[in-house]
PDB file of C-alpha atoms in Angstrom:
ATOM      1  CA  UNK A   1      -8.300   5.735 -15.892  1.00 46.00           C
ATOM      2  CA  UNK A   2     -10.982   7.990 -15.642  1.00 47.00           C
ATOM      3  CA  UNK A   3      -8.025  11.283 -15.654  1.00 49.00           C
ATOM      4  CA  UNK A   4      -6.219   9.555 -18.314  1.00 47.00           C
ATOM      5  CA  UNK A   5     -10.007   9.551 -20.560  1.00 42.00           C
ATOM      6  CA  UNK A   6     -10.521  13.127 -18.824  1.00 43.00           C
ATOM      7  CA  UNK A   7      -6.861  14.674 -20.321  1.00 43.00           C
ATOM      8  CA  UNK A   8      -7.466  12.947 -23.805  1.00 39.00           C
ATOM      9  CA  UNK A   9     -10.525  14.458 -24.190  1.00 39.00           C
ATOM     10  CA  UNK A  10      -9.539  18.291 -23.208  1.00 40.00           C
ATOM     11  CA  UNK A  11      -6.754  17.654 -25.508  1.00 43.00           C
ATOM     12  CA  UNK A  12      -8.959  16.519 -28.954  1.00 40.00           C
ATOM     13  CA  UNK A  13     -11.079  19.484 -28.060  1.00 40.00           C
ATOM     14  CA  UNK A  14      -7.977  21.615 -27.644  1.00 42.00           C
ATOM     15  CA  UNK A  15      -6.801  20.271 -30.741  1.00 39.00           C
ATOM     16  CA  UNK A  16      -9.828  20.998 -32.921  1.00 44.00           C
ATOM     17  CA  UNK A  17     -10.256  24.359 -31.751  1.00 38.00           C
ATOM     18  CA  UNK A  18      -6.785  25.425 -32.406  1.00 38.00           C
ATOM     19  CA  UNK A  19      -7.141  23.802 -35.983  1.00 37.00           C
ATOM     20  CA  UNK A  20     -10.391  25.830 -36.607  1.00 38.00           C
ATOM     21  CA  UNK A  21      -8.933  29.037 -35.641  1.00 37.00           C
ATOM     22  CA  UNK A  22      -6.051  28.360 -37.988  1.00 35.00           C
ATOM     23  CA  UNK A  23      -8.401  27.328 -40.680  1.00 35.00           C
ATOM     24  CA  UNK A  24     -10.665  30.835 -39.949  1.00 38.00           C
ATOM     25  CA  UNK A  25      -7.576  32.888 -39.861  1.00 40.00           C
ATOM     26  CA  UNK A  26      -8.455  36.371 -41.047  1.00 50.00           C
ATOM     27  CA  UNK A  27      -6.650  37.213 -43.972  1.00 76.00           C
ATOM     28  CA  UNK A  28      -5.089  40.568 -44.935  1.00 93.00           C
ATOM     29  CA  UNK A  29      -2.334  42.645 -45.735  1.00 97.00           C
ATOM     30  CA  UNK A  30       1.071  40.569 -45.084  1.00 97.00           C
ATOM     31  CA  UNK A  31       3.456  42.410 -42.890  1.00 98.00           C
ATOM     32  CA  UNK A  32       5.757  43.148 -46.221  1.00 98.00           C
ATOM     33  CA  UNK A  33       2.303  44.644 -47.646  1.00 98.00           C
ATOM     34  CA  UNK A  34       1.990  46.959 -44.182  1.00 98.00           C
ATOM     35  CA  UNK A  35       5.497  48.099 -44.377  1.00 98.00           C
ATOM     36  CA  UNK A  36       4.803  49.029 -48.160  1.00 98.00           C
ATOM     37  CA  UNK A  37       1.984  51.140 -47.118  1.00 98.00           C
ATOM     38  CA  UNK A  38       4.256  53.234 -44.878  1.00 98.00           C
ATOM     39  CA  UNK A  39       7.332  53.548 -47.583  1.00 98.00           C
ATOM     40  CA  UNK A  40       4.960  54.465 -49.977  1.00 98.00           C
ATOM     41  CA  UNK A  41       2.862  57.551 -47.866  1.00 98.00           C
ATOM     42  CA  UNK A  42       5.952  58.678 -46.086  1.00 98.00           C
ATOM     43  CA  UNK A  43       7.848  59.084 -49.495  1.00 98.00           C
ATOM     44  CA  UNK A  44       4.714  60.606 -51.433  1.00 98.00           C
ATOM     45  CA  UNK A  45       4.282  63.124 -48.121  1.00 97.00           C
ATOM     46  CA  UNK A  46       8.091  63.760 -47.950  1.00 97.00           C
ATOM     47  CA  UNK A  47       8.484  63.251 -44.366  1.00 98.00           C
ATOM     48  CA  UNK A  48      12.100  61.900 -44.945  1.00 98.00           C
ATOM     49  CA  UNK A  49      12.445  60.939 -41.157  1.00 98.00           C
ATOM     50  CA  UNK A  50       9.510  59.163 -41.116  1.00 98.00           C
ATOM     51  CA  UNK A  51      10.392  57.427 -44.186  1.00 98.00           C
ATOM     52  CA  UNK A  52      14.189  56.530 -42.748  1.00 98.00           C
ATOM     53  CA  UNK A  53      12.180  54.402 -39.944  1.00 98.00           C
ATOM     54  CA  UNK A  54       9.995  52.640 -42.364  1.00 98.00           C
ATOM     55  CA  UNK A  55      12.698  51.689 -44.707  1.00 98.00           C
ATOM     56  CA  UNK A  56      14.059  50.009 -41.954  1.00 98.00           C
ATOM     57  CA  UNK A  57      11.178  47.953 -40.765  1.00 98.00           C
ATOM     58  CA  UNK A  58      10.567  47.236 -44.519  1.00 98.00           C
ATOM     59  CA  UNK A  59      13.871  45.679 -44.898  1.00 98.00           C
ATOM     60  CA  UNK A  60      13.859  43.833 -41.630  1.00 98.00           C
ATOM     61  CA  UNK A  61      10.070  42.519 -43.113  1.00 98.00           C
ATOM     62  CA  UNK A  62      11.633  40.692 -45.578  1.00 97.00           C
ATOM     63  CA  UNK A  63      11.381  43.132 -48.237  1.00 98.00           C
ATOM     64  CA  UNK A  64      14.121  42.957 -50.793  1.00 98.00           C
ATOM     65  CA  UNK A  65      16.337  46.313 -52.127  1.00 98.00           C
ATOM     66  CA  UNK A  66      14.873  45.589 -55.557  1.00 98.00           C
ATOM     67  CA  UNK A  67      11.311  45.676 -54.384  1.00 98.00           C
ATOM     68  CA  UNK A  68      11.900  48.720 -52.643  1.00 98.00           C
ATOM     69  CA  UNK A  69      13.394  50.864 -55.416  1.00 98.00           C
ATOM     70  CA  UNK A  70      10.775  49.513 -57.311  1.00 98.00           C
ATOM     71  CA  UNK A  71       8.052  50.595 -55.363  1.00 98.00           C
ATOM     72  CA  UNK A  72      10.418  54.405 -54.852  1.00 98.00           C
ATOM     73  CA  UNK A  73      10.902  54.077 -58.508  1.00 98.00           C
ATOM     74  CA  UNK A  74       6.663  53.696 -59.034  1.00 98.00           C
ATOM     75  CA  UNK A  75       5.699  56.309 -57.064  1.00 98.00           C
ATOM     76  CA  UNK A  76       7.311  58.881 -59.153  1.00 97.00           C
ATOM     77  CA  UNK A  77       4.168  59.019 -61.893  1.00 97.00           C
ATOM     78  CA  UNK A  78       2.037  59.973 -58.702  1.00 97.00           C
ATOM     79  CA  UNK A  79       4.083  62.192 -56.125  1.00 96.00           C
ATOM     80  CA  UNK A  80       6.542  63.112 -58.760  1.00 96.00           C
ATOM     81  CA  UNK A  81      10.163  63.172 -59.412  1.00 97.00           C
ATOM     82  CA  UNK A  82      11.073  65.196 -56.636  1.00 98.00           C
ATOM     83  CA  UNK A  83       9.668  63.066 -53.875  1.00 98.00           C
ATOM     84  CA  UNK A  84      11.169  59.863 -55.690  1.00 98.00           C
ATOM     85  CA  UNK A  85      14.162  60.717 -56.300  1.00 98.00           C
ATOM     86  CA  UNK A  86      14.585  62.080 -52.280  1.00 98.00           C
ATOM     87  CA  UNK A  87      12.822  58.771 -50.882  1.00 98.00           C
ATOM     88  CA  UNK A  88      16.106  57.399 -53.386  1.00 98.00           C
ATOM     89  CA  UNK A  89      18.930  59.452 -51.637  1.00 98.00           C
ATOM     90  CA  UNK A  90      17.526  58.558 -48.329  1.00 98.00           C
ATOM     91  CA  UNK A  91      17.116  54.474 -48.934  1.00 98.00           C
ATOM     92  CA  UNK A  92      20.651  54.846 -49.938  1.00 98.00           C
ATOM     93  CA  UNK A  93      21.160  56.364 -46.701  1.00 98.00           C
ATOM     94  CA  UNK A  94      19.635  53.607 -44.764  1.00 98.00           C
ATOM     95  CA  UNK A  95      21.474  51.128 -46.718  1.00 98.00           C
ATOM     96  CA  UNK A  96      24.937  52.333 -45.943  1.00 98.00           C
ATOM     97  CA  UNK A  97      23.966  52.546 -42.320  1.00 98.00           C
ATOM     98  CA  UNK A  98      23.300  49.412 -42.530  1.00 98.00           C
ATOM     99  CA  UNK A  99      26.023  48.091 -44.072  1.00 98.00           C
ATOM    100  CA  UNK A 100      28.021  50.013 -41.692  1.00 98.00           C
ATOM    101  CA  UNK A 101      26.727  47.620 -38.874  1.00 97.00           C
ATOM    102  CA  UNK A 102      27.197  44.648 -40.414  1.00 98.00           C
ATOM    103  CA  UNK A 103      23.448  43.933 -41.997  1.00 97.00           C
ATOM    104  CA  UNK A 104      23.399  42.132 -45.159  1.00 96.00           C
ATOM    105  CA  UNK A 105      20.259  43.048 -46.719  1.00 97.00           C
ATOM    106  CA  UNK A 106      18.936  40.823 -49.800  1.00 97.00           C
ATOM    107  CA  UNK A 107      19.047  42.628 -53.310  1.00 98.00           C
ATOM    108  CA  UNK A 108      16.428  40.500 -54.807  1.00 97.00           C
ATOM    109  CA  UNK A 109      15.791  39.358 -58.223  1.00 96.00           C
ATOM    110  CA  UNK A 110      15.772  41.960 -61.237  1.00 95.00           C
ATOM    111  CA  UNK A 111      12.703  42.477 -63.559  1.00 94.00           C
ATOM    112  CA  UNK A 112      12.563  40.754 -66.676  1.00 94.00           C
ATOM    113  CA  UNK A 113      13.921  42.425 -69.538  1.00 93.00           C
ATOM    114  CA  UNK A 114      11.123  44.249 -71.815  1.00 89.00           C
ATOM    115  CA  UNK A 115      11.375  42.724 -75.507  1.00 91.00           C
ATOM    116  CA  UNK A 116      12.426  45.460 -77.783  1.00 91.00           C
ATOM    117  CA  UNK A 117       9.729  45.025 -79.743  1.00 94.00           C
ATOM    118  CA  UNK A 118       7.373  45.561 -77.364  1.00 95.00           C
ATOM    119  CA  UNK A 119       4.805  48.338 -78.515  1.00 97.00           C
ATOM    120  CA  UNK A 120       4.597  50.198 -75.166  1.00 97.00           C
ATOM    121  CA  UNK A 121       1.432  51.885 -76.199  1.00 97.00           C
ATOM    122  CA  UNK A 122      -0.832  48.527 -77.468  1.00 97.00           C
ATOM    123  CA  UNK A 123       0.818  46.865 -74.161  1.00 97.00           C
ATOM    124  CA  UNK A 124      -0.288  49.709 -71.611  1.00 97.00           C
ATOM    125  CA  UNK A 125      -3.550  50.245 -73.123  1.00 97.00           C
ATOM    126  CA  UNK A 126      -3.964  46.516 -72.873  1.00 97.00           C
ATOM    127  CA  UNK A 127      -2.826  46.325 -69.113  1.00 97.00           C
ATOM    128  CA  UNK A 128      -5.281  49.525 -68.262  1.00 97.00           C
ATOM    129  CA  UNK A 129      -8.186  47.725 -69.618  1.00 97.00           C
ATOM    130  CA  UNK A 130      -7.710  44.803 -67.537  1.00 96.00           C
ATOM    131  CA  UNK A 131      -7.250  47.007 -64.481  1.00 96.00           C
ATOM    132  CA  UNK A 132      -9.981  49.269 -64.998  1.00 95.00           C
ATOM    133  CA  UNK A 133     -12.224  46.218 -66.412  1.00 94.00           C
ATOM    134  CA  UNK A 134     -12.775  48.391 -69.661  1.00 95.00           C
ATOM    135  CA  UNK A 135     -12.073  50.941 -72.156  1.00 95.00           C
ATOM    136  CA  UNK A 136     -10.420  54.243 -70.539  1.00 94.00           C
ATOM    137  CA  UNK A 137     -11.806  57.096 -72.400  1.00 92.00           C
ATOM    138  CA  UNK A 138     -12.799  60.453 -71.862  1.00 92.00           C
ATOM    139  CA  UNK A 139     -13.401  64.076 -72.940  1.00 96.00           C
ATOM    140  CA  UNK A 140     -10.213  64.679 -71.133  1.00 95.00           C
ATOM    141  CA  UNK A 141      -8.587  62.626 -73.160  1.00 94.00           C
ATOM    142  CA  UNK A 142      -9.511  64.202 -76.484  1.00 94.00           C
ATOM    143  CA  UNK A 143      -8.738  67.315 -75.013  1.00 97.00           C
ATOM    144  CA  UNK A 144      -5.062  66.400 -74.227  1.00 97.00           C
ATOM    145  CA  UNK A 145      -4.144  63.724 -76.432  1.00 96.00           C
ATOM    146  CA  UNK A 146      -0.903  63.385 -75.419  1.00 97.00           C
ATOM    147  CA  UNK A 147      -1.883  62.884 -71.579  1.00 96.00           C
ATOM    148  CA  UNK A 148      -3.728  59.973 -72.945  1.00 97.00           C
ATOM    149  CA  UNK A 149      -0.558  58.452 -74.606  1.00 97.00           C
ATOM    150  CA  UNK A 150       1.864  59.009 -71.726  1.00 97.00           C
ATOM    151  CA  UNK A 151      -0.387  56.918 -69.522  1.00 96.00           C
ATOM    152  CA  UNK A 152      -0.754  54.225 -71.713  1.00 97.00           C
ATOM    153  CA  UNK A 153       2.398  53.740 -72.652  1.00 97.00           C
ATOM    154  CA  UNK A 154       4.677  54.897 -70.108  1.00 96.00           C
ATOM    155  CA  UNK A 155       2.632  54.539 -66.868  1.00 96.00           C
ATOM    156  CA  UNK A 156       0.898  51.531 -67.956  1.00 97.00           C
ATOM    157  CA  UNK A 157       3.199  49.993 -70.475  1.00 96.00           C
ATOM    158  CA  UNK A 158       6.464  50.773 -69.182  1.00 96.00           C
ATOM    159  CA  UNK A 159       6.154  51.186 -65.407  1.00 96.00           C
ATOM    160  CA  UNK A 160       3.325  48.620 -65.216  1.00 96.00           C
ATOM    161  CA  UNK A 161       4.945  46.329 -67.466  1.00 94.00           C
ATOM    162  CA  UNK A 162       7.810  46.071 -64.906  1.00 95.00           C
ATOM    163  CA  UNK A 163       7.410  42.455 -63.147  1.00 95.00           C
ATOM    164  CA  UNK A 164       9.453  43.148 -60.762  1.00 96.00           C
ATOM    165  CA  UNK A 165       6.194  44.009 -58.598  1.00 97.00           C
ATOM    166  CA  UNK A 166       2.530  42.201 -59.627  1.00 97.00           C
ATOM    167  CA  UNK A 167      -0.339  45.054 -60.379  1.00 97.00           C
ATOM    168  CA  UNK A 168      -1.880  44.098 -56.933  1.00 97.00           C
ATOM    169  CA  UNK A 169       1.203  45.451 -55.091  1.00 98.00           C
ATOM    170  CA  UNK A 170       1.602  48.583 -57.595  1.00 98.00           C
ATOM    171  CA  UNK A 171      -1.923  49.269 -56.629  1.00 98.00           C
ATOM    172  CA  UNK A 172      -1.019  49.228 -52.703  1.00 98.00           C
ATOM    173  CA  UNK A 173       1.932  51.705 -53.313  1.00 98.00           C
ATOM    174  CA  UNK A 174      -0.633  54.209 -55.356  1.00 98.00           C
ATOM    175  CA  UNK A 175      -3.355  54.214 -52.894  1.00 98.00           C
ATOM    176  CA  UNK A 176      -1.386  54.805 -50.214  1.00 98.00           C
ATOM    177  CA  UNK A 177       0.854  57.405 -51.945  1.00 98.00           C
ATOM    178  CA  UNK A 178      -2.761  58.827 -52.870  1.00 98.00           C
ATOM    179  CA  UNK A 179      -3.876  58.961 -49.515  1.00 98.00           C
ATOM    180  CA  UNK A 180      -1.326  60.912 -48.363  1.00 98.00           C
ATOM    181  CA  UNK A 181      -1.727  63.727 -50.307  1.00 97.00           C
ATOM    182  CA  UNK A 182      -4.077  66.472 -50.809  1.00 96.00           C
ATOM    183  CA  UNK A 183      -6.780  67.300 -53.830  1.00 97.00           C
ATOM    184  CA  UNK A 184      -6.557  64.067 -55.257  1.00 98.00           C
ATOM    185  CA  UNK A 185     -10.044  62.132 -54.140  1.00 98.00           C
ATOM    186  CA  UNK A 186     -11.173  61.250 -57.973  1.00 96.00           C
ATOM    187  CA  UNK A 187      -8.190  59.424 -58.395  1.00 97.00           C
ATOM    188  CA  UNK A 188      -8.009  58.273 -54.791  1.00 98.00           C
ATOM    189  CA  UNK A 189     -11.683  56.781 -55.528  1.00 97.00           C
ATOM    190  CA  UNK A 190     -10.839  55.680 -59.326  1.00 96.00           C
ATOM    191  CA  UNK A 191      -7.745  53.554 -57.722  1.00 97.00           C
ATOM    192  CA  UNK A 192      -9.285  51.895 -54.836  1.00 98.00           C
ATOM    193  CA  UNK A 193     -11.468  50.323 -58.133  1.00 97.00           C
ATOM    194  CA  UNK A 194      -8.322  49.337 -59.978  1.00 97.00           C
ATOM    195  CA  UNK A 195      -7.149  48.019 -55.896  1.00 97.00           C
ATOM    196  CA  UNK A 196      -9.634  45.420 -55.987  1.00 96.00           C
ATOM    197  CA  UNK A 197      -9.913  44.554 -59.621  1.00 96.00           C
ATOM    198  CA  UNK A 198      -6.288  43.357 -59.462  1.00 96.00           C
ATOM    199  CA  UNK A 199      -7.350  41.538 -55.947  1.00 95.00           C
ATOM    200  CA  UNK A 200      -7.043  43.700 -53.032  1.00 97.00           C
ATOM    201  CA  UNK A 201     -10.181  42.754 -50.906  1.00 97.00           C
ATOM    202  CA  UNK A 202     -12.455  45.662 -48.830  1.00 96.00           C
ATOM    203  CA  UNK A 203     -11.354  45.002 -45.905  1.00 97.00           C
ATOM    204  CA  UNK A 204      -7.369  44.658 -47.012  1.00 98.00           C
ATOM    205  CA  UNK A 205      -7.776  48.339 -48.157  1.00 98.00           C
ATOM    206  CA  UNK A 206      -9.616  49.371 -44.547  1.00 97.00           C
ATOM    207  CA  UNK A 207      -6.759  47.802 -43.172  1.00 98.00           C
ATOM    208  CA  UNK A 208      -4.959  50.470 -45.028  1.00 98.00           C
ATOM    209  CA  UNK A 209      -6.690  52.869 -43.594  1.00 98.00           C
ATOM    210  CA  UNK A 210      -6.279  51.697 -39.942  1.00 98.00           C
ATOM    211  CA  UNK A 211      -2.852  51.919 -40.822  1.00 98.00           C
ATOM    212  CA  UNK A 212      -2.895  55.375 -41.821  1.00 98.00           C
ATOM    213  CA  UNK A 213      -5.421  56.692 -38.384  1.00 98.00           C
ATOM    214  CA  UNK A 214      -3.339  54.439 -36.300  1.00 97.00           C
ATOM    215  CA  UNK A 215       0.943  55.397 -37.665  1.00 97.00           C
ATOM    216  CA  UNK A 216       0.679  58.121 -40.314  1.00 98.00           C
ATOM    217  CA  UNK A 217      -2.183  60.972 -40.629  1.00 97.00           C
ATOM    218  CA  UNK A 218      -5.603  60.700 -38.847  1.00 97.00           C
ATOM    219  CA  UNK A 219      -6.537  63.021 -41.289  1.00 97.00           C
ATOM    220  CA  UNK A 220      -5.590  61.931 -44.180  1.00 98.00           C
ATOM    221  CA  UNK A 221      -7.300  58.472 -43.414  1.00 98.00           C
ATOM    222  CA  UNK A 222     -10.197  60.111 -42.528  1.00 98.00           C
ATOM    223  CA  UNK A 223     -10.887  61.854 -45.682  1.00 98.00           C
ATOM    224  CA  UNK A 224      -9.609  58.179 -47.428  1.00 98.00           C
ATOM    225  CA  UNK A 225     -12.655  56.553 -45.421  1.00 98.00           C
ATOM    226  CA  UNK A 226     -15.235  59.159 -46.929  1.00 97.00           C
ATOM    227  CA  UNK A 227     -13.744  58.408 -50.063  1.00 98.00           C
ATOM    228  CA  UNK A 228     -13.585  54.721 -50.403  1.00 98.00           C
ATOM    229  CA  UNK A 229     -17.691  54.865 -48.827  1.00 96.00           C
ATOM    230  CA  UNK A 230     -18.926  56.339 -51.701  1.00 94.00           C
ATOM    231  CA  UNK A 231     -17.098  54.123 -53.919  1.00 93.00           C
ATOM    232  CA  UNK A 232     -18.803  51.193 -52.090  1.00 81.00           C
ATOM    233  CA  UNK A 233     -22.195  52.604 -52.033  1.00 70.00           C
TER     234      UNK A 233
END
């Protein structure tokens, strides 16, 4: 009797601490977020071999082809067209290897059609004040007009207004594609802002970071760390 008592009792207590652990799980990036991370700094650094391997794991995540072209298809307002349209040829790659050994990979849902009448301009200045939490102006802006138009209403309007990916995950692709390159710390700084105005939390974007010391450039993360401490001070 007194074992039977004994074994109930280790197992309510084993019970309740395995229920508080699940209830103080830590959260953070999912592993579809991690693997995002990687597509995005390997495509924006053009190390096509790297970015072969993480295309890969991304699709084996759980991330759809959709998402991924998406997130390719993003990253061309910050790396360019040049290191878009190779992370492209070489996503095609992986996907015909795959197919070629019998993986069926998910294509995903489309984004939703833009109404014609959408005003691209209104719309993307309207989505870059909610991300930045106000007003974007600046004597840059009045010096180059048209700089100010293109990111209103192409980056923010048409690229932002893509549901296909929510401004949260956009906003993991930049920073990481930001991180990964060189000369780029205001924006780097201004974007890690945006990160956590659309919901990313402090320590999800040091988990970025750890991502880059730990699988991509010690460097790079290093300088990221610098970066993101003086936008927390």
């Amino acid at each position: 009797m007194e074992n039977k008592l004994l074994i109930l009792l280790i197992s309510l207590f084993t019970f309740g601490f395995t229920s508080a652990a699940g209830i103080m799980k830590k959260e953070g990036l999912t592993e579809k977020e991690q693997k995002i991370v990687m597509i995005s700094a390997f495509t924006a650094d053009g190390n096509l071999e790297k970015l072969n391997k993480a295309l890969n794991e991304g699709l084996d995540a759980g991330l759809t082809v959709n998402e991924i072209k998406e997130v390719l298809v993003h990253l061309y307002a910050y790396s360019g067209f040049p290191r878009s349209l190779n992370g492209l040829a070489t996503f095609m790659e992986v996907l015909k290897d795959r197919e070629a050994r019998g993986i069926k990979d998910q294509d995903g849902r489309n984004s939703t059609p833009v109404p014609k009448d959408r005003d691209s301009v209104k719309y993307g200045t309207d989505v870059q004040t909610e991300l930045v939490g106000m007003p974007v102006t600046g004597e840059i802006y009045s010096f180059a007009p048209d700089i100010d138009e293109y990111l209103k209403g192409h980056l923010f309007g048409d690229i932002f207004g893509r549901d296909i990916l929510d401004y949260r995950t956009r906003e993991i692709v930049t920073i990481s594609a930001l991180t990964s390159m060189n000369g780029v710390n205001p924006q780097l700084a201004g974007h890690f802002n945006i990160g956590m105005n659309t919901g990313i939390t402090k320590e999800e974007i040091e988990e970025i970071i750890v991502i880059f010391k730990e699988k991509i450039n010690r460097k790079q993360a290093d300088n990221a760390e610098k970066v993101f401490e003086s936008v927390r001070k």
